PDB file of C-alpha atoms in Angstrom:
ATOM      1  CA  UNK A   1      31.361  15.027 -20.860  1.00  0.00           C
ATOM      2  CA  UNK A   2      27.664  14.662 -21.667  1.00  0.00           C
ATOM      3  CA  UNK A   3      28.469  11.638 -23.784  1.00  0.00           C
ATOM      4  CA  UNK A   4      30.415  10.007 -20.966  1.00  0.00           C
ATOM      5  CA  UNK A   5      27.549  10.622 -18.527  1.00  0.00           C
ATOM      6  CA  UNK A   6      25.075   9.108 -20.988  1.00  0.00           C
ATOM      7  CA  UNK A   7      27.368   6.138 -21.616  1.00  0.00           C
ATOM      8  CA  UNK A   8      27.614   5.710 -17.865  1.00  0.00           C
ATOM      9  CA  UNK A   9      23.843   5.667 -17.335  1.00  0.00           C
ATOM     10  CA  UNK A  10      23.244   3.208 -20.157  1.00  0.00           C
ATOM     11  CA  UNK A  11      26.058   1.008 -18.896  1.00  0.00           C
ATOM     12  CA  UNK A  12      24.678   1.179 -15.363  1.00  0.00           C
ATOM     13  CA  UNK A  13      21.330  -0.120 -16.607  1.00  0.00           C
ATOM     14  CA  UNK A  14      22.267  -2.570 -19.349  1.00  0.00           C
ATOM     15  CA  UNK A  15      25.967  -3.298 -18.889  1.00  0.00           C
ATOM     16  CA  UNK A  16      25.282  -6.768 -17.508  1.00  0.00           C
ATOM     17  CA  UNK A  17      23.938  -7.759 -20.917  1.00  0.00           C
ATOM     18  CA  UNK A  18      27.407  -7.322 -22.431  1.00  0.00           C
ATOM     19  CA  UNK A  19      29.949 -10.151 -22.238  1.00  0.00           C
ATOM     20  CA  UNK A  20      32.569 -10.053 -19.448  1.00  0.00           C
ATOM     21  CA  UNK A  21      35.237  -9.365 -22.095  1.00  0.00           C
ATOM     22  CA  UNK A  22      33.268  -6.399 -23.447  1.00  0.00           C
ATOM     23  CA  UNK A  23      32.600  -5.104 -19.938  1.00  0.00           C
ATOM     24  CA  UNK A  24      36.287  -5.221 -19.019  1.00  0.00           C
ATOM     25  CA  UNK A  25      37.337  -3.126 -21.986  1.00  0.00           C
ATOM     26  CA  UNK A  26      34.355  -0.796 -21.806  1.00  0.00           C
ATOM     27  CA  UNK A  27      35.015  -0.045 -18.141  1.00  0.00           C
ATOM     28  CA  UNK A  28      38.666   0.693 -18.849  1.00  0.00           C
ATOM     29  CA  UNK A  29      37.576   3.191 -21.490  1.00  0.00           C
ATOM     30  CA  UNK A  30      34.599   4.872 -19.813  1.00  0.00           C
ATOM     31  CA  UNK A  31      35.380   4.567 -16.084  1.00  0.00           C
ATOM     32  CA  UNK A  32      39.113   3.875 -16.054  1.00  0.00           C
ATOM     33  CA  UNK A  33      39.644   6.702 -18.533  1.00  0.00           C
ATOM     34  CA  UNK A  34      42.418   4.808 -20.317  1.00  0.00           C
ATOM     35  CA  UNK A  35      43.300   5.753 -23.908  1.00  0.00           C
ATOM     36  CA  UNK A  36      42.599   3.335 -26.752  1.00  0.00           C
ATOM     37  CA  UNK A  37      46.328   2.659 -27.076  1.00  0.00           C
ATOM     38  CA  UNK A  38      46.686   1.934 -23.372  1.00  0.00           C
ATOM     39  CA  UNK A  39      43.766  -0.494 -23.458  1.00  0.00           C
ATOM     40  CA  UNK A  40      45.111  -2.128 -26.622  1.00  0.00           C
ATOM     41  CA  UNK A  41      48.462  -2.694 -24.957  1.00  0.00           C
ATOM     42  CA  UNK A  42      46.929  -3.966 -21.716  1.00  0.00           C
ATOM     43  CA  UNK A  43      44.686  -6.449 -23.573  1.00  0.00           C
ATOM     44  CA  UNK A  44      47.125  -7.455 -26.288  1.00  0.00           C
ATOM     45  CA  UNK A  45      44.769  -6.483 -29.112  1.00  0.00           C
ATOM     46  CA  UNK A  46      44.964  -3.773 -31.772  1.00  0.00           C
ATOM     47  CA  UNK A  47      43.944  -0.190 -31.147  1.00  0.00           C
ATOM     48  CA  UNK A  48      41.386  -0.570 -33.951  1.00  0.00           C
ATOM     49  CA  UNK A  49      40.024  -3.677 -32.258  1.00  0.00           C
ATOM     50  CA  UNK A  50      39.478  -1.736 -29.047  1.00  0.00           C
ATOM     51  CA  UNK A  51      37.816   1.084 -30.949  1.00  0.00           C
ATOM     52  CA  UNK A  52      35.453  -1.289 -32.759  1.00  0.00           C
ATOM     53  CA  UNK A  53      34.548  -3.119 -29.574  1.00  0.00           C
ATOM     54  CA  UNK A  54      33.692   0.090 -27.730  1.00  0.00           C
ATOM     55  CA  UNK A  55      31.594   1.308 -30.634  1.00  0.00           C
ATOM     56  CA  UNK A  56      29.785  -2.032 -30.753  1.00  0.00           C
ATOM     57  CA  UNK A  57      29.096  -1.815 -27.007  1.00  0.00           C
ATOM     58  CA  UNK A  58      27.777   1.744 -27.353  1.00  0.00           C
ATOM     59  CA  UNK A  59      25.439   0.621 -30.101  1.00  0.00           C
ATOM     60  CA  UNK A  60      24.280  -2.406 -28.129  1.00  0.00           C
ATOM     61  CA  UNK A  61      23.564  -0.309 -25.024  1.00  0.00           C
ATOM     62  CA  UNK A  62      21.744   2.339 -27.068  1.00  0.00           C
ATOM     63  CA  UNK A  63      19.787  -0.440 -28.770  1.00  0.00           C
ATOM     64  CA  UNK A  64      18.609  -1.810 -25.426  1.00  0.00           C
ATOM     65  CA  UNK A  65      17.383   1.625 -24.394  1.00  0.00           C
ATOM     66  CA  UNK A  66      15.678   2.111 -27.745  1.00  0.00           C
ATOM     67  CA  UNK A  67      13.749  -1.100 -27.144  1.00  0.00           C
ATOM     68  CA  UNK A  68      13.120  -0.892 -23.399  1.00  0.00           C
ATOM     69  CA  UNK A  69      13.117   2.854 -22.527  1.00  0.00           C
ATOM     70  CA  UNK A  70      13.935   1.994 -18.927  1.00  0.00           C
ATOM     71  CA  UNK A  71      16.533   4.736 -18.453  1.00  0.00           C
ATOM     72  CA  UNK A  72      14.015   7.294 -19.711  1.00  0.00           C
ATOM     73  CA  UNK A  73      11.364   5.947 -17.340  1.00  0.00           C
ATOM     74  CA  UNK A  74      13.757   6.039 -14.395  1.00  0.00           C
ATOM     75  CA  UNK A  75      14.900   9.579 -15.166  1.00  0.00           C
ATOM     76  CA  UNK A  76      11.301  10.814 -15.446  1.00  0.00           C
ATOM     77  CA  UNK A  77      10.518   9.273 -12.060  1.00  0.00           C
ATOM     78  CA  UNK A  78      13.691  10.706 -10.575  1.00  0.00           C
ATOM     79  CA  UNK A  79      12.811  14.216 -11.654  1.00  0.00           C
ATOM     80  CA  UNK A  80       9.313  14.015 -10.176  1.00  0.00           C
ATOM     81  CA  UNK A  81      10.604  12.611  -6.885  1.00  0.00           C
ATOM     82  CA  UNK A  82      13.075  15.507  -6.752  1.00  0.00           C
ATOM     83  CA  UNK A  83      10.221  18.021  -7.207  1.00  0.00           C
ATOM     84  CA  UNK A  84       8.240  16.237  -4.551  1.00  0.00           C
ATOM     85  CA  UNK A  85      11.109  16.321  -2.085  1.00  0.00           C
ATOM     86  CA  UNK A  86      11.525  20.036  -2.680  1.00  0.00           C
ATOM     87  CA  UNK A  87       7.827  20.658  -2.036  1.00  0.00           C
ATOM     88  CA  UNK A  88       8.051  18.721   1.211  1.00  0.00           C
ATOM     89  CA  UNK A  89      10.930  20.962   2.325  1.00  0.00           C
ATOM     90  CA  UNK A  90       9.301  24.322   1.658  1.00  0.00           C
ATOM     91  CA  UNK A  91       9.418  26.692   4.642  1.00  0.00           C
ATOM     92  CA  UNK A  92       6.007  26.999   6.252  1.00  0.00           C
ATOM     93  CA  UNK A  93       5.499  23.257   5.845  1.00  0.00           C
ATOM     94  CA  UNK A  94       2.490  21.307   4.777  1.00  0.00           C
ATOM     95  CA  UNK A  95      -0.381  23.540   3.772  1.00  0.00           C
ATOM     96  CA  UNK A  96      -3.378  21.694   2.331  1.00  0.00           C
ATOM     97  CA  UNK A  97      -2.352  22.939  -1.125  1.00  0.00           C
ATOM     98  CA  UNK A  98       1.167  21.571  -0.717  1.00  0.00           C
ATOM     99  CA  UNK A  99      -0.160  18.239   0.483  1.00  0.00           C
ATOM    100  CA  UNK A 100      -2.532  18.020  -2.486  1.00  0.00           C
ATOM    101  CA  UNK A 101       0.349  18.834  -4.821  1.00  0.00           C
ATOM    102  CA  UNK A 102       2.512  16.121  -3.211  1.00  0.00           C
ATOM    103  CA  UNK A 103      -0.284  13.575  -3.584  1.00  0.00           C
ATOM    104  CA  UNK A 104      -0.727  14.511  -7.216  1.00  0.00           C
ATOM    105  CA  UNK A 105       2.970  14.131  -7.944  1.00  0.00           C
ATOM    106  CA  UNK A 106       2.989  10.759  -6.163  1.00  0.00           C
ATOM    107  CA  UNK A 107       0.031   9.718  -8.300  1.00  0.00           C
ATOM    108  CA  UNK A 108       1.848  10.754 -11.485  1.00  0.00           C
ATOM    109  CA  UNK A 109       4.936   8.829 -10.393  1.00  0.00           C
ATOM    110  CA  UNK A 110       2.880   5.697  -9.752  1.00  0.00           C
ATOM    111  CA  UNK A 111       1.490   5.947 -13.268  1.00  0.00           C
ATOM    112  CA  UNK A 112       5.047   5.938 -14.674  1.00  0.00           C
ATOM    113  CA  UNK A 113       5.975   2.818 -12.727  1.00  0.00           C
TER     114      UNK A 113
ATOM    115  CA  UNK B   1      -2.352 -16.543 -11.047  1.00  0.00           C
ATOM    116  CA  UNK B   2       0.823 -15.330  -9.350  1.00  0.00           C
ATOM    117  CA  UNK B   3       2.869 -16.903 -12.093  1.00  0.00           C
ATOM    118  CA  UNK B   4       0.864 -15.126 -14.785  1.00  0.00           C
ATOM    119  CA  UNK B   5       1.245 -11.782 -12.983  1.00  0.00           C
ATOM    120  CA  UNK B   6       5.005 -12.304 -12.719  1.00  0.00           C
ATOM    121  CA  UNK B   7       5.214 -13.363 -16.363  1.00  0.00           C
ATOM    122  CA  UNK B   8       3.273 -10.212 -17.214  1.00  0.00           C
ATOM    123  CA  UNK B   9       5.632  -7.890 -15.316  1.00  0.00           C
ATOM    124  CA  UNK B  10       8.751  -9.474 -16.790  1.00  0.00           C
ATOM    125  CA  UNK B  11       7.233  -9.329 -20.260  1.00  0.00           C
ATOM    126  CA  UNK B  12       6.232  -5.697 -19.733  1.00  0.00           C
ATOM    127  CA  UNK B  13       9.859  -4.818 -18.958  1.00  0.00           C
ATOM    128  CA  UNK B  14      11.870  -7.086 -21.233  1.00  0.00           C
ATOM    129  CA  UNK B  15       9.429  -8.380 -23.857  1.00  0.00           C
ATOM    130  CA  UNK B  16      10.887  -6.132 -26.558  1.00  0.00           C
ATOM    131  CA  UNK B  17      14.107  -8.152 -26.349  1.00  0.00           C
ATOM    132  CA  UNK B  18      12.290 -11.238 -27.651  1.00  0.00           C
ATOM    133  CA  UNK B  19      11.827 -11.740 -31.399  1.00  0.00           C
ATOM    134  CA  UNK B  20       8.497 -10.702 -32.982  1.00  0.00           C
ATOM    135  CA  UNK B  21       7.722 -14.393 -33.554  1.00  0.00           C
ATOM    136  CA  UNK B  22       8.322 -15.191 -29.879  1.00  0.00           C
ATOM    137  CA  UNK B  23       6.294 -12.165 -28.770  1.00  0.00           C
ATOM    138  CA  UNK B  24       3.325 -13.173 -30.907  1.00  0.00           C
ATOM    139  CA  UNK B  25       3.132 -16.646 -29.417  1.00  0.00           C
ATOM    140  CA  UNK B  26       3.944 -15.511 -25.899  1.00  0.00           C
ATOM    141  CA  UNK B  27       1.184 -12.904 -25.980  1.00  0.00           C
ATOM    142  CA  UNK B  28      -1.334 -15.459 -27.239  1.00  0.00           C
ATOM    143  CA  UNK B  29      -0.430 -17.675 -24.292  1.00  0.00           C
ATOM    144  CA  UNK B  30      -0.096 -15.143 -21.467  1.00  0.00           C
ATOM    145  CA  UNK B  31      -2.449 -12.320 -22.494  1.00  0.00           C
ATOM    146  CA  UNK B  32      -4.703 -13.985 -25.067  1.00  0.00           C
ATOM    147  CA  UNK B  33      -5.164 -16.947 -22.739  1.00  0.00           C
ATOM    148  CA  UNK B  34      -5.183 -19.423 -25.616  1.00  0.00           C
ATOM    149  CA  UNK B  35      -4.372 -23.082 -24.932  1.00  0.00           C
ATOM    150  CA  UNK B  36      -1.192 -24.640 -26.301  1.00  0.00           C
ATOM    151  CA  UNK B  37      -3.257 -26.593 -28.832  1.00  0.00           C
ATOM    152  CA  UNK B  38      -5.088 -23.503 -30.010  1.00  0.00           C
ATOM    153  CA  UNK B  39      -1.826 -21.620 -30.486  1.00  0.00           C
ATOM    154  CA  UNK B  40      -0.267 -24.609 -32.259  1.00  0.00           C
ATOM    155  CA  UNK B  41      -3.166 -24.739 -34.697  1.00  0.00           C
ATOM    156  CA  UNK B  42      -3.179 -20.961 -35.259  1.00  0.00           C
ATOM    157  CA  UNK B  43       0.579 -20.894 -35.963  1.00  0.00           C
ATOM    158  CA  UNK B  44       0.846 -24.165 -37.829  1.00  0.00           C
ATOM    159  CA  UNK B  45       3.453 -25.623 -35.474  1.00  0.00           C
ATOM    160  CA  UNK B  46       3.366 -28.540 -33.055  1.00  0.00           C
ATOM    161  CA  UNK B  47       1.962 -28.279 -29.549  1.00  0.00           C
ATOM    162  CA  UNK B  48       5.380 -29.303 -28.233  1.00  0.00           C
ATOM    163  CA  UNK B  49       6.969 -26.530 -30.284  1.00  0.00           C
ATOM    164  CA  UNK B  50       4.680 -23.954 -28.692  1.00  0.00           C
ATOM    165  CA  UNK B  51       5.426 -25.338 -25.239  1.00  0.00           C
ATOM    166  CA  UNK B  52       9.188 -25.209 -25.798  1.00  0.00           C
ATOM    167  CA  UNK B  53       9.043 -21.681 -27.182  1.00  0.00           C
ATOM    168  CA  UNK B  54       7.072 -20.371 -24.211  1.00  0.00           C
ATOM    169  CA  UNK B  55       9.436 -22.041 -21.776  1.00  0.00           C
ATOM    170  CA  UNK B  56      12.394 -20.555 -23.620  1.00  0.00           C
ATOM    171  CA  UNK B  57      10.796 -17.089 -23.446  1.00  0.00           C
ATOM    172  CA  UNK B  58      10.132 -17.479 -19.712  1.00  0.00           C
ATOM    173  CA  UNK B  59      13.734 -18.413 -19.154  1.00  0.00           C
ATOM    174  CA  UNK B  60      15.008 -15.530 -21.274  1.00  0.00           C
ATOM    175  CA  UNK B  61      12.820 -12.995 -19.445  1.00  0.00           C
ATOM    176  CA  UNK B  62      13.850 -14.375 -16.040  1.00  0.00           C
ATOM    177  CA  UNK B  63      17.472 -14.264 -17.176  1.00  0.00           C
ATOM    178  CA  UNK B  64      17.207 -10.569 -18.050  1.00  0.00           C
ATOM    179  CA  UNK B  65      15.814  -9.810 -14.615  1.00  0.00           C
ATOM    180  CA  UNK B  66      18.515 -11.885 -12.967  1.00  0.00           C
ATOM    181  CA  UNK B  67      21.114  -9.756 -14.709  1.00  0.00           C
ATOM    182  CA  UNK B  68      19.477  -6.339 -14.581  1.00  0.00           C
ATOM    183  CA  UNK B  69      17.171  -6.381 -11.499  1.00  0.00           C
ATOM    184  CA  UNK B  70      15.136  -3.559 -13.014  1.00  0.00           C
ATOM    185  CA  UNK B  71      11.734  -5.015 -12.123  1.00  0.00           C
ATOM    186  CA  UNK B  72      12.884  -5.356  -8.517  1.00  0.00           C
ATOM    187  CA  UNK B  73      14.145  -1.764  -8.497  1.00  0.00           C
ATOM    188  CA  UNK B  74      10.885  -0.477  -9.970  1.00  0.00           C
ATOM    189  CA  UNK B  75       8.771  -2.419  -7.494  1.00  0.00           C
ATOM    190  CA  UNK B  76      10.812  -1.136  -4.539  1.00  0.00           C
ATOM    191  CA  UNK B  77      10.354   2.436  -5.763  1.00  0.00           C
ATOM    192  CA  UNK B  78       6.659   1.840  -6.351  1.00  0.00           C
ATOM    193  CA  UNK B  79       6.123   0.643  -2.808  1.00  0.00           C
ATOM    194  CA  UNK B  80       7.888   3.650  -1.283  1.00  0.00           C
ATOM    195  CA  UNK B  81       5.961   6.100  -3.474  1.00  0.00           C
ATOM    196  CA  UNK B  82       2.754   4.417  -2.316  1.00  0.00           C
ATOM    197  CA  UNK B  83       3.758   4.924   1.343  1.00  0.00           C
ATOM    198  CA  UNK B  84       4.625   8.521   0.617  1.00  0.00           C
ATOM    199  CA  UNK B  85       1.294   9.169  -1.053  1.00  0.00           C
ATOM    200  CA  UNK B  86      -0.502   7.711   1.931  1.00  0.00           C
ATOM    201  CA  UNK B  87       1.455   9.949   4.320  1.00  0.00           C
ATOM    202  CA  UNK B  88       0.537  12.976   2.241  1.00  0.00           C
ATOM    203  CA  UNK B  89      -3.126  12.047   2.545  1.00  0.00           C
ATOM    204  CA  UNK B  90      -3.304  11.627   6.315  1.00  0.00           C
ATOM    205  CA  UNK B  91      -6.078  13.623   7.956  1.00  0.00           C
ATOM    206  CA  UNK B  92      -4.659  16.595   9.843  1.00  0.00           C
ATOM    207  CA  UNK B  93      -2.293  17.284   6.960  1.00  0.00           C
ATOM    208  CA  UNK B  94       1.319  18.250   6.991  1.00  0.00           C
ATOM    209  CA  UNK B  95       2.741  18.343  10.484  1.00  0.00           C
ATOM    210  CA  UNK B  96       6.489  18.973  10.627  1.00  0.00           C
ATOM    211  CA  UNK B  97       6.970  15.289  11.477  1.00  0.00           C
ATOM    212  CA  UNK B  98       4.967  14.168   8.458  1.00  0.00           C
ATOM    213  CA  UNK B  99       6.894  16.513   6.186  1.00  0.00           C
ATOM    214  CA  UNK B 100      10.199  15.200   7.546  1.00  0.00           C
ATOM    215  CA  UNK B 101       9.012  11.650   6.952  1.00  0.00           C
ATOM    216  CA  UNK B 102       7.991  12.498   3.381  1.00  0.00           C
ATOM    217  CA  UNK B 103      11.375  14.080   2.717  1.00  0.00           C
ATOM    218  CA  UNK B 104      13.121  11.019   4.101  1.00  0.00           C
ATOM    219  CA  UNK B 105      11.101   8.655   1.907  1.00  0.00           C
ATOM    220  CA  UNK B 106      11.802  10.845  -1.128  1.00  0.00           C
ATOM    221  CA  UNK B 107      15.498  10.708  -0.263  1.00  0.00           C
ATOM    222  CA  UNK B 108      15.384   6.907  -0.020  1.00  0.00           C
ATOM    223  CA  UNK B 109      13.605   6.705  -3.362  1.00  0.00           C
ATOM    224  CA  UNK B 110      16.237   8.894  -5.010  1.00  0.00           C
ATOM    225  CA  UNK B 111      18.915   6.549  -3.728  1.00  0.00           C
ATOM    226  CA  UNK B 112      17.177   3.616  -5.447  1.00  0.00           C
ATOM    227  CA  UNK B 113      17.041   5.462  -8.762  1.00  0.00           C
TER     228      UNK B 113
END
C-alpha cells in the first residue's frame, strides 16, 4: 500500500513528463488496479513489456524527485500547514503565545517556498 | 527585470533537469550576468551557439512549467501563507473571527497541496 501511495504522489507531480502511452499503461496499473496480464491483453503487448514499461516509469518518476525534490518540499509545507491549522483551532482561541507560534510556523513555511 | 526574475524561478524549480553543460552556460547568463560574447569566449563556442543554447533552455524550462504547473502552485501557496501570517500579526490578537479566518486559509492551502 505504501508503495502505491508513493507511486501516486510521484505520478501526481511528475506524471505529465511521461509520454501519453506510458501514462495510459501506468494509470491502468496504479489507479485502475489492473493486473499485468489484463493490461497486456488490453494493449496488445506482452506481459513482460508491460512490466518493463511500469518499472521504467517508476524509475523515471523517482529520478525526477531525486533531482527536483518538489514532492519532499510540498510534503514538508503540508505538514507545517496542518500544525498551524490545529493551533488555530485550539479551544480558548488566540492567546498571544498561540499567535506568535502561528506567525513562526508561517515564517518557516515561507522559507520552504 | 521581470523576465530575469521569471527565468530565475523556473530555473530554481526545474534547472536540475537541464544538462550540466546547459546549466553552466545558463547560470553565467542569468546569474553571472555575463554577455553572450563573454560566455562564448569563456566556453570556446560561437556567440550564436550561446544564444541558441540559452533560448533552448528557456523553452525547456517553460515547457516543464506548462506541463507541471509547480511554480504556479508554489506561488499560490506562498501568497496565502503570507496573508495568514499577516492575520496572525494583527494588533488585538486572536479574536474568534481571526482564528476562523486563519483556519479557513490553512484549509485552502491544504487543498492546493
